[in-house]
GROMACS .gro file of C-alpha atoms in nm:
model
  256
    1UNK     CA    1   8.824  10.848  13.547
    2UNK     CA    2   8.936  10.472  13.534
    3UNK     CA    3   8.912  10.466  13.174
    4UNK     CA    4   9.116  10.774  13.141
    5UNK     CA    5   9.385  10.633  13.372
    6UNK     CA    6   9.413  10.310  13.190
    7UNK     CA    7   9.450  10.500  12.863
    8UNK     CA    8   9.725  10.692  13.023
    9UNK     CA    9   9.901  10.373  13.132
   10UNK     CA   10   9.869  10.210  12.789
   11UNK     CA   11  10.008  10.534  12.623
   12UNK     CA   12  10.315  10.528  12.874
   13UNK     CA   13  10.368  10.155  12.810
   14UNK     CA   14  10.376  10.216  12.430
   15UNK     CA   15  10.640  10.492  12.487
   16UNK     CA   16  10.837  10.280  12.742
   17UNK     CA   17  10.839   9.999  12.475
   18UNK     CA   18  10.975  10.236  12.178
   19UNK     CA   19  11.235  10.371  12.425
   20UNK     CA   20  11.382  10.028  12.406
   21UNK     CA   21  11.467  10.063  12.046
   22UNK     CA   22  11.589  10.409  12.082
   23UNK     CA   23  11.282  10.589  11.951
   24UNK     CA   24  11.120  10.860  12.169
   25UNK     CA   25  10.771  10.906  12.083
   26UNK     CA   26  10.571  11.207  12.132
   27UNK     CA   27  10.230  11.184  12.316
   28UNK     CA   28  10.038  11.233  11.998
   29UNK     CA   29  10.238  10.961  11.824
   30UNK     CA   30  10.177  10.734  12.133
   31UNK     CA   31   9.821  10.806  12.115
   32UNK     CA   32   9.800  10.726  11.748
   33UNK     CA   33   9.947  10.375  11.823
   34UNK     CA   34   9.686  10.338  12.098
   35UNK     CA   35   9.411  10.412  11.880
   36UNK     CA   36   9.531  10.198  11.605
   37UNK     CA   37   9.564   9.884  11.860
   38UNK     CA   38   9.184   9.967  11.973
   39UNK     CA   39   9.098   9.980  11.612
   40UNK     CA   40   9.260   9.662  11.525
   41UNK     CA   41   9.085   9.466  11.828
   42UNK     CA   42   8.748   9.628  11.718
   43UNK     CA   43   8.754   9.533  11.352
   44UNK     CA   44   8.934   9.191  11.421
   45UNK     CA   45   8.611   9.114  11.618
   46UNK     CA   46   8.424   9.075  11.278
   47UNK     CA   47   8.692   9.013  11.011
   48UNK     CA   48   9.024   8.837  11.030
   49UNK     CA   49   9.322   9.084  11.050
   50UNK     CA   50   9.517   8.940  11.311
   51UNK     CA   51   9.560   8.636  11.532
   52UNK     CA   52   9.724   8.877  11.794
   53UNK     CA   53   9.455   9.056  12.011
   54UNK     CA   54   9.648   9.122  12.343
   55UNK     CA   55   9.757   9.502  12.374
   56UNK     CA   56  10.103   9.401  12.498
   57UNK     CA   57  10.153   9.154  12.210
   58UNK     CA   58  10.029   9.426  11.963
   59UNK     CA   59  10.260   9.665  12.068
   60UNK     CA   60  10.558   9.419  12.051
   61UNK     CA   61  10.478   9.187  11.752
   62UNK     CA   62  10.315   9.434  11.530
   63UNK     CA   63  10.415   9.808  11.630
   64UNK     CA   64  10.780   9.736  11.761
   65UNK     CA   65  10.851   9.489  11.485
   66UNK     CA   66  10.741   9.731  11.215
   67UNK     CA   67  10.938  10.024  11.373
   68UNK     CA   68  11.245   9.810  11.380
   69UNK     CA   69  11.307   9.982  11.046
   70UNK     CA   70  11.506  10.222  11.254
   71UNK     CA   71  11.774   9.945  11.314
   72UNK     CA   72  11.877   9.997  10.937
   73UNK     CA   73  12.186  10.198  10.846
   74UNK     CA   74  12.139  10.541  10.726
   75UNK     CA   75  11.807  10.580  10.861
   76UNK     CA   76  11.751  10.960  10.977
   77UNK     CA   77  11.398  11.024  11.137
   78UNK     CA   78  11.468  11.397  11.095
   79UNK     CA   79  11.572  11.432  10.729
   80UNK     CA   80  11.441  11.148  10.542
   81UNK     CA   81  11.173  11.178  10.295
   82UNK     CA   82  11.077  10.851  10.128
   83UNK     CA   83  10.796  10.790   9.867
   84UNK     CA   84  10.729  10.430   9.993
   85UNK     CA   85  10.474  10.169   9.902
   86UNK     CA   86  10.404   9.859  10.141
   87UNK     CA   87  10.318   9.559   9.904
   88UNK     CA   88  10.087   9.331  10.081
   89UNK     CA   89  10.008   9.547  10.393
   90UNK     CA   90   9.736   9.323  10.538
   91UNK     CA   91   9.636   9.521  10.862
   92UNK     CA   92   9.885   9.800  10.771
   93UNK     CA   93  10.224   9.654  10.895
   94UNK     CA   94  10.459   9.801  10.839
   95UNK     CA   95  10.331  10.090  10.658
   96UNK     CA   96  10.113  10.240  10.930
   97UNK     CA   97  10.372  10.239  11.203
   98UNK     CA   98  10.625  10.373  10.975
   99UNK     CA   99  10.408  10.673  10.878
  100UNK     CA  100  10.337  10.749  11.248
  101UNK     CA  101  10.709  10.743  11.299
  102UNK     CA  102  10.810  10.926  10.981
  103UNK     CA  103  10.498  11.185  10.914
  104UNK     CA  104  10.700  11.354  10.633
  105UNK     CA  105  10.716  11.016  10.433
  106UNK     CA  106  10.454  10.989  10.138
  107UNK     CA  107  10.310  10.617  10.164
  108UNK     CA  108  10.102  10.413   9.967
  109UNK     CA  109   9.945  10.085  10.102
  110UNK     CA  110   9.861   9.808   9.883
  111UNK     CA  111   9.656   9.504   9.945
  112UNK     CA  112   9.442   9.280   9.713
  113UNK     CA  113   9.159   9.227   9.951
  114UNK     CA  114   8.897   9.516   9.964
  115UNK     CA  115   8.761   9.444  10.312
  116UNK     CA  116   9.138   9.529  10.450
  117UNK     CA  117   9.148   9.839  10.237
  118UNK     CA  118   8.810   9.947  10.419
  119UNK     CA  119   8.989   9.906  10.750
  120UNK     CA  120   9.293  10.070  10.652
  121UNK     CA  121   9.101  10.387  10.510
  122UNK     CA  122   8.929  10.385  10.864
  123UNK     CA  123   9.281  10.400  11.054
  124UNK     CA  124   9.409  10.659  10.837
  125UNK     CA  125   9.094  10.888  10.896
  126UNK     CA  126   9.089  10.803  11.258
  127UNK     CA  127   9.459  10.858  11.322
  128UNK     CA  128   9.430  11.184  11.089
  129UNK     CA  129   9.708  11.072  10.879
  130UNK     CA  130   9.826  11.273  10.586
  131UNK     CA  131   9.981  11.189  10.268
  132UNK     CA  132   9.917  10.842  10.273
  133UNK     CA  133   9.659  10.637  10.068
  134UNK     CA  134   9.541  10.313   9.970
  135UNK     CA  135   9.527  10.104   9.669
  136UNK     CA  136   9.325   9.799   9.609
  137UNK     CA  137   9.487   9.544   9.357
  138UNK     CA  138   9.730   9.266   9.298
  139UNK     CA  139  10.120   9.355   9.267
  140UNK     CA  140  10.132   9.176   8.916
  141UNK     CA  141   9.880   9.411   8.780
  142UNK     CA  142   9.961   9.757   8.957
  143UNK     CA  143  10.320   9.716   8.884
  144UNK     CA  144  10.253   9.749   8.510
  145UNK     CA  145  10.061  10.069   8.550
  146UNK     CA  146  10.261  10.387   8.484
  147UNK     CA  147  10.167  10.548   8.796
  148UNK     CA  148  10.325  10.280   9.022
  149UNK     CA  149  10.594  10.126   8.800
  150UNK     CA  150  10.945  10.237   8.937
  151UNK     CA  151  10.822  10.537   9.116
  152UNK     CA  152  10.895  10.465   9.469
  153UNK     CA  153  11.232  10.509   9.652
  154UNK     CA  154  11.128  10.242   9.893
  155UNK     CA  155  10.942   9.933   9.915
  156UNK     CA  156  10.863   9.753  10.239
  157UNK     CA  157  10.678   9.425  10.283
  158UNK     CA  158  10.598   9.187  10.583
  159UNK     CA  159  10.393   8.971  10.349
  160UNK     CA  160  10.452   8.593  10.378
  161UNK     CA  161  10.602   8.475  10.051
  162UNK     CA  162  10.949   8.331   9.955
  163UNK     CA  163  11.194   8.603   9.823
  164UNK     CA  164  11.212   8.495   9.463
  165UNK     CA  165  10.846   8.552   9.453
  166UNK     CA  166  10.847   8.887   9.682
  167UNK     CA  167  11.119   9.018   9.449
  168UNK     CA  168  10.900   8.986   9.148
  169UNK     CA  169  10.618   9.139   9.332
  170UNK     CA  170  10.820   9.469   9.465
  171UNK     CA  171  11.119   9.527   9.253
  172UNK     CA  172  10.909   9.675   8.952
  173UNK     CA  173  10.771   9.938   9.194
  174UNK     CA  174  11.109  10.062   9.291
  175UNK     CA  175  11.313  10.335   9.101
  176UNK     CA  176  11.689  10.297   9.018
  177UNK     CA  177  11.881  10.336   9.351
  178UNK     CA  178  11.575  10.276   9.576
  179UNK     CA  179  11.550   9.969   9.790
  180UNK     CA  180  11.342   9.683   9.891
  181UNK     CA  181  11.331   9.598  10.258
  182UNK     CA  182  11.178   9.269  10.334
  183UNK     CA  183  11.080   9.181  10.702
  184UNK     CA  184  11.153   8.820  10.797
  185UNK     CA  185  11.162   8.587  11.075
  186UNK     CA  186  11.509   8.404  11.186
  187UNK     CA  187  11.799   8.302  10.951
  188UNK     CA  188  11.784   8.387  10.567
  189UNK     CA  189  12.085   8.280  10.420
  190UNK     CA  190  11.926   7.992  10.245
  191UNK     CA  191  11.634   8.182  10.103
  192UNK     CA  192  11.876   8.473   9.969
  193UNK     CA  193  12.083   8.204   9.799
  194UNK     CA  194  11.774   8.065   9.625
  195UNK     CA  195  11.652   8.413   9.515
  196UNK     CA  196  11.991   8.531   9.388
  197UNK     CA  197  11.913   8.468   9.006
  198UNK     CA  198  11.561   8.633   9.035
  199UNK     CA  199  11.694   8.943   9.214
  200UNK     CA  200  11.950   8.983   8.940
  201UNK     CA  201  11.693   8.935   8.642
  202UNK     CA  202  11.453   9.184   8.817
  203UNK     CA  203  11.742   9.446   8.845
  204UNK     CA  204  11.817   9.418   9.227
  205UNK     CA  205  12.143   9.374   9.410
  206UNK     CA  206  12.136   9.181   9.751
  207UNK     CA  207  12.307   9.345  10.050
  208UNK     CA  208  12.397   9.194  10.391
  209UNK     CA  209  12.081   9.099  10.582
  210UNK     CA  210  12.045   9.224  10.938
  211UNK     CA  211  11.945   9.022  11.241
  212UNK     CA  212  11.818   9.137  11.572
  213UNK     CA  213  11.573   9.008  11.834
  214UNK     CA  214  11.268   9.185  11.946
  215UNK     CA  215  11.356   9.373  12.242
  216UNK     CA  216  11.316   9.183  12.580
  217UNK     CA  217  11.254   8.854  12.398
  218UNK     CA  218  11.420   8.579  12.202
  219UNK     CA  219  11.217   8.625  11.898
  220UNK     CA  220  11.461   8.654  11.615
  221UNK     CA  221  11.385   8.872  11.329
  222UNK     CA  222  11.562   8.979  11.014
  223UNK     CA  223  11.583   9.224  10.726
  224UNK     CA  224  11.647   9.143  10.367
  225UNK     CA  225  11.775   9.440  10.188
  226UNK     CA  226  11.783   9.466   9.790
  227UNK     CA  227  11.926   9.775   9.616
  228UNK     CA  228  11.769   9.846   9.293
  229UNK     CA  229  12.055   9.891   9.029
  230UNK     CA  230  11.890   9.830   8.699
  231UNK     CA  231  11.539   9.884   8.532
  232UNK     CA  232  11.329   9.591   8.551
  233UNK     CA  233  11.252   9.411   8.237
  234UNK     CA  234  10.898   9.509   8.112
  235UNK     CA  235  10.773   9.147   8.121
  236UNK     CA  236  10.801   9.142   8.490
  237UNK     CA  237  10.605   9.079   8.713
  238UNK     CA  238  10.435   8.792   8.519
  239UNK     CA  239  10.069   8.747   8.520
  240UNK     CA  240   9.857   8.720   8.831
  241UNK     CA  241   9.953   8.418   9.021
  242UNK     CA  242  10.259   8.300   8.830
  243UNK     CA  243  10.510   8.459   9.050
  244UNK     CA  244  10.389   8.258   9.347
  245UNK     CA  245  10.337   7.929   9.154
  246UNK     CA  246  10.658   7.946   8.976
  247UNK     CA  247  10.908   8.155   9.139
  248UNK     CA  248  11.155   8.315   8.893
  249UNK     CA  249  11.459   8.112   8.988
  250UNK     CA  250  11.280   7.793   8.965
  251UNK     CA  251  11.158   7.850   8.629
  252UNK     CA  252  11.514   7.918   8.508
  253UNK     CA  253  11.659   7.611   8.658
  254UNK     CA  254  11.397   7.390   8.494
  255UNK     CA  255  11.462   7.532   8.141
  256UNK     CA  256  11.826   7.439   8.142
   0.00000   0.00000   0.00000
């Protein structure tokens, strides 16, 4: 009985926190988030998935942070039907929270570490999620494959990388008129300026960043949004490791 009461309290807590960002979770959705948190803590005990293991912090810094996508303009939870890829998904953020919120989306979770893929497969099965799958590989290689290149209307990433590098990883996956949404912390003006040349070369067009605080905290977050306006030249992304070691804009500057 105590366990049942605790589960109910935690599910209610999840629903209350999502209410703060204007999202009304069903009991099923809240239960899926609770199960996800439990699996994250369980698997984190024997493999490195996250430094955040406190339940309330998981809800705030992983679930709500991922779900903040709803702050973007033109987001309709009722009618939106995206074909989305989450590049460098790690422990599934933001891809799995977005799948829970938008069950009609078709989603691919991509990561370069197979042990994380095994965790994600367990989450997908346990939460009974449909039309979502994992793929193991590096962005530089998968983006050159026909089944992935310029196939997605949306690419999201919470991966830690400078924007020039991240754009080279992500924009080749996005079809024309699709968009990249990069989750960032704090002010991003300088990062956007430094990545402008890379974004243009890769067929993108930057839009105004969106800033917000996680509800009830002074933790500042931001979204960088890049619209795909042109086809990405076939030579991008460059071979594995190059985008991170030699970001595209830097390479251009050095050649002048």
